[in-house]
Amino acid sequence: FIALADLSSDTQILYLIDLEEASRTNVYEAGLIEKGKWSRDGAYYIFGGDNKLWIMDSQNGNVEELPFNASLDLVSSALNGEFYFVSTQEYNLSGATRPYFSEFTDVDETLTVDELLEANIISLHKYVPAERSTYLVLELLDSVPGVPQKVEVNEQGGIVRILVGDQYFDVKVGI
């Protein structure tokens, strides 16, 4: 499969190209589509569109909004198709992100990255597309001194490398 974006007009289109079937399917349209990342097993494609993250299932072309927001530099895939991510956007504690921050009682509160760091909330998560579930792996302030700029996962998914400034930190995670 290939994901191909037509960026030539005001409405940008993401196509799923099936090389075996020699077919092209329009799977997503938006004002802005950002280059994405394939899962290592080729089953899923994560991309940005209209300031949100989306996931496309390559088997059926279905596209769904992800329950988290992150820079694509902070999303990486393991061989089993799971994605690891760190989100550094503002979080609104009501709505979809609420379960990750259950210790807060004020659901109207919005925190910036600096406030998240002060509150020890920046954390590494795992997203399992087959389950449509997100799991907390660890809170990063216990492991890294600042906001990550890049996340990489080794082939087996057991080590996550996190770049902060000019220094990498390896985090061992369960597979």
mmCIF file of C-alpha atoms in Angstrom:
data_model
loop_
_atom_site.group_PDB
_atom_site.id
_atom_site.type_symbol
_atom_site.label_atom_id
_atom_site.label_comp_id
_atom_site.label_asym_id
_atom_site.label_seq_id
_atom_site.Cartn_x
_atom_site.Cartn_y
_atom_site.Cartn_z
ATOM 1 C CA PHE A 1 0.000 0.000 0.000
ATOM 2 C CA ILE A 2 0.993 3.610 -0.529
ATOM 3 C CA ALA A 3 -0.548 6.703 1.065
ATOM 4 C CA LEU A 4 -0.538 9.579 -1.420
ATOM 5 C CA ALA A 5 -1.736 13.113 -0.698
ATOM 6 C CA ASP A 6 -2.938 15.454 -3.431
ATOM 7 C CA LEU A 7 -2.036 18.900 -2.107
ATOM 8 C CA SER A 8 -2.795 20.823 -5.304
ATOM 9 C CA SER A 9 -6.063 22.462 -4.210
ATOM 10 C CA ASP A 10 -7.621 24.106 -1.158
ATOM 11 C CA THR A 11 -9.195 20.752 -0.263
ATOM 12 C CA GLN A 12 -6.357 18.261 0.069
ATOM 13 C CA ILE A 13 -7.064 14.567 -0.509
ATOM 14 C CA LEU A 14 -5.380 11.489 0.947
ATOM 15 C CA TYR A 15 -5.526 8.410 -1.261
ATOM 16 C CA LEU A 16 -4.786 4.798 -0.348
ATOM 17 C CA ILE A 17 -3.055 3.127 -3.294
ATOM 18 C CA ASP A 18 -3.281 -0.685 -3.405
ATOM 19 C CA LEU A 19 -0.404 -1.804 -5.638
ATOM 20 C CA GLU A 20 -1.615 -5.409 -5.906
ATOM 21 C CA GLU A 21 -5.130 -4.417 -6.989
ATOM 22 C CA ALA A 22 -3.891 -1.367 -8.950
ATOM 23 C CA SER A 23 -6.580 0.721 -7.251
ATOM 24 C CA ARG A 24 -6.823 4.159 -5.665
ATOM 25 C CA THR A 25 -9.315 5.036 -2.911
ATOM 26 C CA ASN A 26 -10.064 8.529 -1.585
ATOM 27 C CA VAL A 27 -9.915 8.011 2.196
ATOM 28 C CA TYR A 28 -9.701 11.535 3.665
ATOM 29 C CA GLU A 29 -10.216 15.186 2.656
ATOM 30 C CA ALA A 30 -9.160 18.259 4.629
ATOM 31 C CA GLY A 31 -7.902 21.799 4.340
ATOM 32 C CA LEU A 32 -4.436 20.608 5.389
ATOM 33 C CA ILE A 33 -2.916 17.121 5.340
ATOM 34 C CA GLU A 34 0.499 16.531 6.932
ATOM 35 C CA LYS A 35 2.893 13.754 5.932
ATOM 36 C CA GLY A 36 2.367 10.754 8.176
ATOM 37 C CA LYS A 37 4.017 7.547 9.365
ATOM 38 C CA TRP A 38 3.242 3.915 8.571
ATOM 39 C CA SER A 39 3.182 1.290 11.288
ATOM 40 C CA ARG A 40 6.113 -1.056 10.760
ATOM 41 C CA ASP A 41 3.767 -3.890 9.829
ATOM 42 C CA GLY A 42 2.110 -1.682 7.166
ATOM 43 C CA ALA A 43 -1.353 -2.122 8.633
ATOM 44 C CA TYR A 44 -1.890 1.497 9.770
ATOM 45 C CA TYR A 45 -0.942 5.012 8.666
ATOM 46 C CA ILE A 46 -0.958 7.908 11.176
ATOM 47 C CA PHE A 47 -1.148 11.397 9.666
ATOM 48 C CA GLY A 48 -2.086 14.952 10.561
ATOM 49 C CA GLY A 49 -5.119 16.727 9.175
ATOM 50 C CA ASP A 50 -6.774 19.973 10.254
ATOM 51 C CA ASN A 51 -4.687 20.129 13.485
ATOM 52 C CA LYS A 52 -5.653 16.606 14.619
ATOM 53 C CA LEU A 53 -4.094 13.165 14.301
ATOM 54 C CA TRP A 54 -5.827 10.474 12.284
ATOM 55 C CA ILE A 55 -5.224 6.766 11.711
ATOM 56 C CA MET A 56 -6.001 4.900 8.500
ATOM 57 C CA ASP A 57 -6.472 1.124 8.386
ATOM 58 C CA SER A 58 -4.758 -0.001 5.169
ATOM 59 C CA GLN A 59 -6.949 -3.111 4.856
ATOM 60 C CA ASN A 60 -10.234 -1.228 4.489
ATOM 61 C CA GLY A 61 -9.257 2.459 4.107
ATOM 62 C CA ASN A 62 -11.219 3.485 7.229
ATOM 63 C CA VAL A 63 -9.947 6.705 8.848
ATOM 64 C CA GLU A 64 -10.580 7.613 12.497
ATOM 65 C CA GLU A 65 -9.514 10.509 14.684
ATOM 66 C CA LEU A 66 -7.001 9.414 17.303
ATOM 67 C CA PRO A 67 -7.812 9.935 20.990
ATOM 68 C CA PHE A 68 -4.576 11.893 21.505
ATOM 69 C CA ASN A 69 -2.748 14.780 19.868
ATOM 70 C CA ALA A 70 1.000 14.729 19.300
ATOM 71 C CA SER A 71 3.622 16.015 16.928
ATOM 72 C CA LEU A 72 4.381 13.282 14.377
ATOM 73 C CA ASP A 73 8.039 13.598 15.484
ATOM 74 C CA LEU A 74 6.865 12.213 18.822
ATOM 75 C CA VAL A 75 5.113 9.160 17.380
ATOM 76 C CA SER A 76 6.984 5.946 16.535
ATOM 77 C CA SER A 77 5.946 2.408 15.626
ATOM 78 C CA ALA A 78 7.075 -0.998 16.888
ATOM 79 C CA LEU A 79 7.138 -4.106 14.644
ATOM 80 C CA ASN A 80 3.873 -5.383 16.119
ATOM 81 C CA GLY A 81 1.991 -2.334 14.796
ATOM 82 C CA GLU A 82 1.702 -0.548 18.147
ATOM 83 C CA PHE A 83 2.606 3.139 18.319
ATOM 84 C CA TYR A 84 4.463 4.901 21.140
ATOM 85 C CA PHE A 85 3.860 8.623 21.548
ATOM 86 C CA VAL A 86 4.494 11.675 23.703
ATOM 87 C CA SER A 87 2.057 14.552 23.380
ATOM 88 C CA THR A 88 3.253 18.085 24.011
ATOM 89 C CA GLN A 89 0.138 19.976 22.913
ATOM 90 C CA GLU A 90 -2.166 21.817 25.304
ATOM 91 C CA TYR A 91 -4.490 19.351 26.970
ATOM 92 C CA ASN A 92 -8.103 20.097 27.687
ATOM 93 C CA LEU A 93 -8.879 17.907 30.665
ATOM 94 C CA SER A 94 -12.495 17.433 29.649
ATOM 95 C CA GLY A 95 -13.413 15.167 26.736
ATOM 96 C CA ALA A 96 -11.208 12.513 25.177
ATOM 97 C CA THR A 97 -8.024 13.162 27.171
ATOM 98 C CA ARG A 98 -9.792 13.081 30.537
ATOM 99 C CA PRO A 99 -8.977 9.431 31.446
ATOM 100 C CA TYR A 100 -5.226 10.120 31.392
ATOM 101 C CA PHE A 101 -5.518 12.869 33.975
ATOM 102 C CA SER A 102 -8.057 11.513 36.425
ATOM 103 C CA GLU A 103 -6.338 13.111 39.414
ATOM 104 C CA PHE A 104 -7.730 16.513 38.348
ATOM 105 C CA THR A 105 -11.191 17.490 39.503
ATOM 106 C CA ASP A 106 -11.639 20.710 37.485
ATOM 107 C CA VAL A 107 -12.723 19.376 34.078
ATOM 108 C CA ASP A 108 -12.661 22.853 32.514
ATOM 109 C CA GLU A 109 -8.957 23.316 33.271
ATOM 110 C CA THR A 110 -6.526 23.522 30.313
ATOM 111 C CA LEU A 111 -2.816 23.039 30.893
ATOM 112 C CA THR A 112 0.122 24.224 28.782
ATOM 113 C CA VAL A 113 3.282 22.181 28.268
ATOM 114 C CA ASP A 114 5.081 24.130 31.022
ATOM 115 C CA GLU A 115 2.197 23.495 33.421
ATOM 116 C CA LEU A 116 2.194 19.819 32.465
ATOM 117 C CA LEU A 117 5.916 19.627 33.235
ATOM 118 C CA GLU A 118 5.413 21.332 36.588
ATOM 119 C CA ALA A 119 2.572 18.923 37.364
ATOM 120 C CA ASN A 120 4.683 15.902 36.264
ATOM 121 C CA ILE A 121 2.127 14.959 33.582
ATOM 122 C CA ILE A 122 4.234 14.650 30.389
ATOM 123 C CA SER A 123 4.228 10.905 29.810
ATOM 124 C CA LEU A 124 4.962 8.160 27.314
ATOM 125 C CA HIS A 125 1.965 6.207 26.011
ATOM 126 C CA LYS A 126 1.363 3.184 23.819
ATOM 127 C CA TYR A 127 -1.510 3.136 21.314
ATOM 128 C CA VAL A 128 -2.739 -0.277 20.131
ATOM 129 C CA PRO A 129 -4.740 0.239 16.894
ATOM 130 C CA ALA A 130 -6.355 -3.207 16.919
ATOM 131 C CA GLU A 131 -7.846 -2.449 20.347
ATOM 132 C CA ARG A 132 -8.292 1.305 19.781
ATOM 133 C CA SER A 133 -6.733 1.671 23.237
ATOM 134 C CA THR A 134 -4.090 3.905 24.766
ATOM 135 C CA TYR A 135 -1.958 2.791 27.709
ATOM 136 C CA LEU A 136 0.275 4.791 30.037
ATOM 137 C CA VAL A 137 3.863 3.499 29.902
ATOM 138 C CA LEU A 138 5.550 5.950 32.286
ATOM 139 C CA GLU A 139 5.660 9.563 33.401
ATOM 140 C CA LEU A 140 8.648 11.095 31.646
ATOM 141 C CA LEU A 141 9.774 13.532 34.306
ATOM 142 C CA ASP A 142 10.976 10.541 36.266
ATOM 143 C CA SER A 143 13.160 9.605 33.283
ATOM 144 C CA VAL A 144 14.016 12.644 31.136
ATOM 145 C CA PRO A 145 14.799 16.292 31.961
ATOM 146 C CA GLY A 146 12.424 18.231 29.729
ATOM 147 C CA VAL A 147 10.069 18.042 26.767
ATOM 148 C CA PRO A 148 11.097 15.402 24.180
ATOM 149 C CA GLN A 149 11.741 16.406 20.562
ATOM 150 C CA LYS A 150 11.789 12.919 19.021
ATOM 151 C CA VAL A 151 10.705 9.368 19.901
ATOM 152 C CA GLU A 152 12.081 6.190 18.295
ATOM 153 C CA VAL A 153 11.246 2.545 19.025
ATOM 154 C CA ASN A 154 13.629 -0.350 18.424
ATOM 155 C CA GLU A 155 12.471 -3.181 16.155
ATOM 156 C CA GLN A 156 11.048 -5.338 18.919
ATOM 157 C CA GLY A 157 9.372 -2.414 20.689
ATOM 158 C CA GLY A 158 11.192 -3.118 23.956
ATOM 159 C CA ILE A 159 13.333 0.047 24.004
ATOM 160 C CA VAL A 160 12.007 3.557 23.359
ATOM 161 C CA ARG A 161 14.674 6.208 22.627
ATOM 162 C CA ILE A 162 13.671 9.752 23.563
ATOM 163 C CA LEU A 163 15.618 12.799 22.356
ATOM 164 C CA VAL A 164 15.709 15.756 24.762
ATOM 165 C CA GLY A 165 17.994 18.589 23.657
ATOM 166 C CA ASP A 166 21.099 16.848 22.292
ATOM 167 C CA GLN A 167 20.833 13.788 24.553
ATOM 168 C CA TYR A 168 19.038 10.448 24.014
ATOM 169 C CA PHE A 169 17.395 8.558 26.868
ATOM 170 C CA ASP A 170 16.590 4.856 26.506
ATOM 171 C CA VAL A 171 13.450 3.647 28.266
ATOM 172 C CA LYS A 172 12.880 -0.106 28.585
ATOM 173 C CA VAL A 173 9.198 -0.982 28.175
ATOM 174 C CA GLY A 174 7.283 -4.247 28.336
ATOM 175 C CA ILE A 175 6.341 -5.801 25.044
#
